mmCIF file of C-alpha atoms and ligand atoms in Angstrom:
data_model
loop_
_atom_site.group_PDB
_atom_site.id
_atom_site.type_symbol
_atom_site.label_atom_id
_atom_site.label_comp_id
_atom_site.label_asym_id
_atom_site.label_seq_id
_atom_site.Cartn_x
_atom_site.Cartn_y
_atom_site.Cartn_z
ATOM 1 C CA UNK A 1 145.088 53.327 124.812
ATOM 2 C CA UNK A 2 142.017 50.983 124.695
ATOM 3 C CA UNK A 3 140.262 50.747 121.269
ATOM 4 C CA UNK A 4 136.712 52.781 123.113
ATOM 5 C CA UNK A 5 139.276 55.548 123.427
ATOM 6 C CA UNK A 6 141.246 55.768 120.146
ATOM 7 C CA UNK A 7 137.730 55.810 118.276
ATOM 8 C CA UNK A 8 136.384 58.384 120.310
ATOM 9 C CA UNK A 9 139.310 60.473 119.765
ATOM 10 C CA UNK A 10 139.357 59.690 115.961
ATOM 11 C CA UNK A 11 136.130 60.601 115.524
ATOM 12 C CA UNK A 12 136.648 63.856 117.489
ATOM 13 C CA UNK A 13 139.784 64.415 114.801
ATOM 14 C CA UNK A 14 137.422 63.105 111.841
ATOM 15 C CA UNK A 15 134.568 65.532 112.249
ATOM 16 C CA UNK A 16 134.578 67.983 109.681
ATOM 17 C CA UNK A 17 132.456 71.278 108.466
ATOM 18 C CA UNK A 18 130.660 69.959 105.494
ATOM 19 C CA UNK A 19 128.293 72.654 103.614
ATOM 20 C CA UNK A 20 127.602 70.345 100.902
ATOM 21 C CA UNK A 21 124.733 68.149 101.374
ATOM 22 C CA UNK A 22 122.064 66.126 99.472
ATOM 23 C CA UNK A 23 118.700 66.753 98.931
ATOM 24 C CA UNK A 24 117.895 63.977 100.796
ATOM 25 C CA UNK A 25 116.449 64.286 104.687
ATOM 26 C CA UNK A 26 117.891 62.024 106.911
ATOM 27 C CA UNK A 27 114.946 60.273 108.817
ATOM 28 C CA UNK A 28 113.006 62.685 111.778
ATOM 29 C CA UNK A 29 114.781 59.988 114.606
ATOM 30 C CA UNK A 30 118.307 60.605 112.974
ATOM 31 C CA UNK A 31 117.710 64.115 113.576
ATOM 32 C CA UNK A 32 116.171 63.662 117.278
ATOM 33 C CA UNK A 33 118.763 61.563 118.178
ATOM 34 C CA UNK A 34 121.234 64.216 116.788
ATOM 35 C CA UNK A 35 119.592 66.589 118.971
ATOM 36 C CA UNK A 36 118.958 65.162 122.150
ATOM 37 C CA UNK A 37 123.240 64.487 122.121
ATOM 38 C CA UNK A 38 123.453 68.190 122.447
ATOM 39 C CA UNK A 39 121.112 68.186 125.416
ATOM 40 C CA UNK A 40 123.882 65.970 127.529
ATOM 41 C CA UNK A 41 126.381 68.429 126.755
ATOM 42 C CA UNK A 42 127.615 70.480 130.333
ATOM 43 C CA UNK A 43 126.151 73.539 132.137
ATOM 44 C CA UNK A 44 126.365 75.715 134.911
ATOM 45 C CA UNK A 45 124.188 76.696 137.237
ATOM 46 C CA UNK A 46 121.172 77.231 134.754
ATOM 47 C CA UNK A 47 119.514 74.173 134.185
ATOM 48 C CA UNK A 48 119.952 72.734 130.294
ATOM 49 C CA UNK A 49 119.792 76.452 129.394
ATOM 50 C CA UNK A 50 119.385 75.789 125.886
ATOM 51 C CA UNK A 51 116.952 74.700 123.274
ATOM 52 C CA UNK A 52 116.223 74.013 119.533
ATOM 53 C CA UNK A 53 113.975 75.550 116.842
ATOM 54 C CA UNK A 54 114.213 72.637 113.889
ATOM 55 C CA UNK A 55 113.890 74.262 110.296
ATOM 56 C CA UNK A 56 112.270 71.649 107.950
ATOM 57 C CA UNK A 57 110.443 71.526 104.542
ATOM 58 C CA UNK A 58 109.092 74.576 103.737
ATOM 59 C CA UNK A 59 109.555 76.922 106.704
ATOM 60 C CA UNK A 60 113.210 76.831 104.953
ATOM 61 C CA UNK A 61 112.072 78.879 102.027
ATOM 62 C CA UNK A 62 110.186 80.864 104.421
ATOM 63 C CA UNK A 63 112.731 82.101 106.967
ATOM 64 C CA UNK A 64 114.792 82.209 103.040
ATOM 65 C CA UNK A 65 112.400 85.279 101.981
ATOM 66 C CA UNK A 66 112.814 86.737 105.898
ATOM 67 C CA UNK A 67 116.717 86.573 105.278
ATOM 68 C CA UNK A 68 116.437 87.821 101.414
ATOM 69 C CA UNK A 69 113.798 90.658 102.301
ATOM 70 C CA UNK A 70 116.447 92.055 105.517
ATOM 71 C CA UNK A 71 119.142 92.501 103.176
ATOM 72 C CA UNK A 72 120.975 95.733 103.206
ATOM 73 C CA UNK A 73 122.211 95.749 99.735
ATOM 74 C CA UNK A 74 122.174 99.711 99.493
ATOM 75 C CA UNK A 75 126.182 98.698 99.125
ATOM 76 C CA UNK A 76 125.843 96.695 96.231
ATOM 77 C CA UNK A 77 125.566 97.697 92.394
ATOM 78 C CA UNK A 78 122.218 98.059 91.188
ATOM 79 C CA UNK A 79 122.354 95.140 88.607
ATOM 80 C CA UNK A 80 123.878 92.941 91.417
ATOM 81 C CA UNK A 81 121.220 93.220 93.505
ATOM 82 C CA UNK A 82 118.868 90.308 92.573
ATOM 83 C CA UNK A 83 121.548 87.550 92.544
ATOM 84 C CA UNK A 84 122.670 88.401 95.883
ATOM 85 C CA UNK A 85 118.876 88.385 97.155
ATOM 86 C CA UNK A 86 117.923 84.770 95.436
ATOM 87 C CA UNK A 87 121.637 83.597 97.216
ATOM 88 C CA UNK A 88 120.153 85.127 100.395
ATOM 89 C CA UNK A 89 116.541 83.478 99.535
ATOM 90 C CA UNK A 90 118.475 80.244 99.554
ATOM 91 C CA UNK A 91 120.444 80.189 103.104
ATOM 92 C CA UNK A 92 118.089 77.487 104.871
ATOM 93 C CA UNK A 93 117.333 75.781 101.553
ATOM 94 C CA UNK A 94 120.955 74.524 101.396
ATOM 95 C CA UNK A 95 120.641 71.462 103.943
ATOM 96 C CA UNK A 96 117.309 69.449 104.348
ATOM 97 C CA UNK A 97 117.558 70.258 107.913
ATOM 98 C CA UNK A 98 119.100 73.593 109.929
ATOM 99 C CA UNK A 99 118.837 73.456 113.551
ATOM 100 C CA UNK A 100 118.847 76.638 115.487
ATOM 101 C CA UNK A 101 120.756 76.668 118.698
ATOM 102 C CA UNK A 102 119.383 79.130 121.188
ATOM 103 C CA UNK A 103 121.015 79.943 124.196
ATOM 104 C CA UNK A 104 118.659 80.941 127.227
ATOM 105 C CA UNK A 105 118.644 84.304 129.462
ATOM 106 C CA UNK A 106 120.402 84.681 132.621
ATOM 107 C CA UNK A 107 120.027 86.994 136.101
ATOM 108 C CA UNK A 108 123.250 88.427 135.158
ATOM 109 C CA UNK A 109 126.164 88.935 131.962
ATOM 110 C CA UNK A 110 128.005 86.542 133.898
ATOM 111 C CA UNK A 111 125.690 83.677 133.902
ATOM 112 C CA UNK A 112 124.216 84.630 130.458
ATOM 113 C CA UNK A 113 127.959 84.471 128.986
ATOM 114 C CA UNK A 114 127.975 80.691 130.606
ATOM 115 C CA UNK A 115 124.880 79.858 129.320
ATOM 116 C CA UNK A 116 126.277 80.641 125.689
ATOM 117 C CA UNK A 117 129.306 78.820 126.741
ATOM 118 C CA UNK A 118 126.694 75.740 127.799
ATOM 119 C CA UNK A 119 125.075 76.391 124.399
ATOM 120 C CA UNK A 120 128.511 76.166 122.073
ATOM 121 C CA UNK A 121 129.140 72.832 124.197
ATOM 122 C CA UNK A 122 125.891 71.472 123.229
ATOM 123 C CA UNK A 123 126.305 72.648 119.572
ATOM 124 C CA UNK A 124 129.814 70.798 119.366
ATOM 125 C CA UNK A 125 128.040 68.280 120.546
ATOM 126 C CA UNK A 126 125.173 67.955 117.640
ATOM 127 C CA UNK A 127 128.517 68.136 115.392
ATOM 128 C CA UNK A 128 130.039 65.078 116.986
ATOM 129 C CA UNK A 129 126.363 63.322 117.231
ATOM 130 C CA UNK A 130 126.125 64.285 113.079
ATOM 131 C CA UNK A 131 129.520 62.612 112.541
ATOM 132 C CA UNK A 132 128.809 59.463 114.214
ATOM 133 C CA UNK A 133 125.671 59.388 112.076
ATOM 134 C CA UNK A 134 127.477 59.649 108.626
ATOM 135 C CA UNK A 135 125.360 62.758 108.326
ATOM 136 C CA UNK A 136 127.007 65.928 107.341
ATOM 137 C CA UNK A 137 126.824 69.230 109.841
ATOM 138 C CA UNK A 138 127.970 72.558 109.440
ATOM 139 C CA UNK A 139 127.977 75.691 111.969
ATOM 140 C CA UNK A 140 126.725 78.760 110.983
ATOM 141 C CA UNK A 141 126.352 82.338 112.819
ATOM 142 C CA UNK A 142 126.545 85.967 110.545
ATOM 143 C CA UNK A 143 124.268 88.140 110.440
ATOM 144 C CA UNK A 144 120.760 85.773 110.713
ATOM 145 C CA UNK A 145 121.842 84.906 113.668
ATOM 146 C CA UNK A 146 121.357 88.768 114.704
ATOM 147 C CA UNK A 147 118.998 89.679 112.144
ATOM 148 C CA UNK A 148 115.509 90.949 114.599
ATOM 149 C CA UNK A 149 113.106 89.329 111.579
ATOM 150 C CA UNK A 150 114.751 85.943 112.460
ATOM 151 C CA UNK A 151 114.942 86.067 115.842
ATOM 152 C CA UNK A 152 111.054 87.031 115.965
ATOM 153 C CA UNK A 153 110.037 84.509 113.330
ATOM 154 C CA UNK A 154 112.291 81.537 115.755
ATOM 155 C CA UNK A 155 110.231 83.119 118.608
ATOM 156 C CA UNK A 156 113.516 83.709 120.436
ATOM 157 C CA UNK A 157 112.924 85.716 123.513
ATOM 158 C CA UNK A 158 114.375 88.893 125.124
ATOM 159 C CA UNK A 159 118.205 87.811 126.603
ATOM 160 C CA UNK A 160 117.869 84.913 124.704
ATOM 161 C CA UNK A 161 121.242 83.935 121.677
ATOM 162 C CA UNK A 162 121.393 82.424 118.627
ATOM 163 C CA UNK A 163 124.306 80.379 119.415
ATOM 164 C CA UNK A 164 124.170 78.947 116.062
ATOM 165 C CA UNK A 165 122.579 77.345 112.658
ATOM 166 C CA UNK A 166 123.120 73.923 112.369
ATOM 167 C CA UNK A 167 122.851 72.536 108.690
ATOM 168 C CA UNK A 168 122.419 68.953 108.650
ATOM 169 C CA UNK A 169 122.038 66.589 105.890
ATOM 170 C CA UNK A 170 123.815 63.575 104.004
ATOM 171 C CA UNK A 171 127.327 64.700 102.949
ATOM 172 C CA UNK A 172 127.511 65.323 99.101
ATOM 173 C CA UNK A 173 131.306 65.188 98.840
ATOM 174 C CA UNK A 174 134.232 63.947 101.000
ATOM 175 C CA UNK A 175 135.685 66.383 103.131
ATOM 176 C CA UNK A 176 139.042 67.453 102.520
ATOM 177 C CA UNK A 177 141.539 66.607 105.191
ATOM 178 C CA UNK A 178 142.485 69.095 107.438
ATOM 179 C CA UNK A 179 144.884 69.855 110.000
ATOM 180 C CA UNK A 180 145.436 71.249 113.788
ATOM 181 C CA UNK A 181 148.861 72.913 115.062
ATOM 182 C CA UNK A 182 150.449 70.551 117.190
ATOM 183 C CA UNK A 183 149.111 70.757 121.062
ATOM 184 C CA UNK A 184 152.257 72.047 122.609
ATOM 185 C CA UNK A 185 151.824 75.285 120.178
ATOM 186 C CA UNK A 186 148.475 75.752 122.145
ATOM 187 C CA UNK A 187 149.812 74.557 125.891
ATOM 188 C CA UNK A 188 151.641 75.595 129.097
ATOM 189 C CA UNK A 189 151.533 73.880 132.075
ATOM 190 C CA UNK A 190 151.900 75.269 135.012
ATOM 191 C CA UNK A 191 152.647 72.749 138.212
ATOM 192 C CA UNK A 192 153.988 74.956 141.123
HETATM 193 C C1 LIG B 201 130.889 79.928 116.466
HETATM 194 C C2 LIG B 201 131.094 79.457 115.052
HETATM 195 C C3 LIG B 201 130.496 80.138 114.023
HETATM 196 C C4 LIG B 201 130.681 79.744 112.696
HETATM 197 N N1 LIG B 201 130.073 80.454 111.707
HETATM 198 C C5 LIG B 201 130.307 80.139 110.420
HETATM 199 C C6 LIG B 201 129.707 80.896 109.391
HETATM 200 O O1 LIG B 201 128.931 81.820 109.648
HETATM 201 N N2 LIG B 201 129.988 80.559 108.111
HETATM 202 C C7 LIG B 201 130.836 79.524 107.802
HETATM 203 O O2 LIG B 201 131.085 79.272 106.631
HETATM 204 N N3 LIG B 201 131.383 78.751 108.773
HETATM 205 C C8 LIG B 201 131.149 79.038 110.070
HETATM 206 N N4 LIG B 201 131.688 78.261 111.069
HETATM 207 C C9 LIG B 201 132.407 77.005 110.713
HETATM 208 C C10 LIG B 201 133.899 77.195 110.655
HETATM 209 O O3 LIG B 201 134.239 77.904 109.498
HETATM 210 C C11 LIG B 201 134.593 75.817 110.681
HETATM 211 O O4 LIG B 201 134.235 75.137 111.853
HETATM 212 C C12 LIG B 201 136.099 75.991 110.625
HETATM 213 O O5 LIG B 201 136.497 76.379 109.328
HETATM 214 C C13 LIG B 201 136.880 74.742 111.000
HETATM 215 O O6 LIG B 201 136.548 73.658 110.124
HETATM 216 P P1 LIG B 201 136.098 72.242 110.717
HETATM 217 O O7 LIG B 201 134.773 72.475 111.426
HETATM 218 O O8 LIG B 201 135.961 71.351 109.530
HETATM 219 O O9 LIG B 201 137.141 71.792 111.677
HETATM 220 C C14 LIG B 201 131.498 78.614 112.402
HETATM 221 C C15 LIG B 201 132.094 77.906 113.464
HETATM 222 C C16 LIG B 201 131.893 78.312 114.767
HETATM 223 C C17 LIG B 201 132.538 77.532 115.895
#
């Protein structure tokens, strides 16, 4: 195996989910470069059908009360109620920078389910981009990423997905190792 190869594939094992970041933004070009890595990532038949909303500065604490205000918390005790809402009021606040993946509309469910397909690849992407950076990225979906206040307030259009929130920021802690099942759990092959 050549040494290009073996670091690719490292850094494809190395990438990890990290939530906890620093304050600290990385610089605007760290993030565009992060970015425009997703944009190489594959598609079909749709051209690029993807693109990006970037949450920054204080449209975090703004999309924050949109998240906090949507809350069904009819479920939770009375006297709970108010810490739940400030954790909700905090959901963009916890990276410098979240990046919403939005996957476009199609003519039909078939090409709308490839486009979202097209979109995950580009999101893995911004993951692998954030990695070779030394910044930290973590994928997020749940219920914002369904929530009608959020999709109106990212301007996401009719057909269109939230394929995911990106968090990304400077890691504040080291990732803890993690493991995969061996391949052959995961494989057949299938020659004649
Ligand atoms: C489609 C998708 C949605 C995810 N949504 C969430 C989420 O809402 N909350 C969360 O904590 N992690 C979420 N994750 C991150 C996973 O929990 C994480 O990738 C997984 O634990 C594997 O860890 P690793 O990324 O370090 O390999 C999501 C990942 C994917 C691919």
């Amino acid at each position: 195996m050549s040494a290009r190869t073996s670091e690719i594939l490292e850094a494809i094992r190395a990438r990890r989910s990290i939530g906890k970041m620093r304050d600290e933004a990385p610089p605007r070009e760290t993030i565009e470069r992060i970015v425009e890595a997703a944009t190489w990532a594959p598609f079909h038949k749709c051209d690029e059908p993807w693109h990006f909303v970037i949450i920054a500065g204080e449209a975090r604490a703004r999309l924050g009360e949109i998240a906090a205000s949507t809350l069904d918390l009819s479920a939770a005790p009375p006297d709970a109620r108010e810490k739940v809402r400030a954790k909700e009021r905090g959901r963009f606040a916890r990276a410098p920078v979240v990046v919403a993946v939005i996957a476009h509309a199609a003519q039909s469910p078939v090409d709308a389910e490839e486009n979202y397909a097209s979109a995950a690849a580009a999101t893995q992407n911004m993951l692998l981009a954030a990695h070779a950076e030394g910044c930290a990225g973590y994928w997020r979906t749940g219920r914002l990423a369904r929530e009608p206040a959020i999709l109106e307030a990212l301007e996401v259009g009719e057909g269109e997905r939230i394929v995911g929130f990106v968090s990304l920021g400077f890691p504040a802690l080291e990732p803890k190792a993690a493991a995969r099942q061996p391949v052959g759990a995961k494989t057949r092959w299938l020659t004649r």
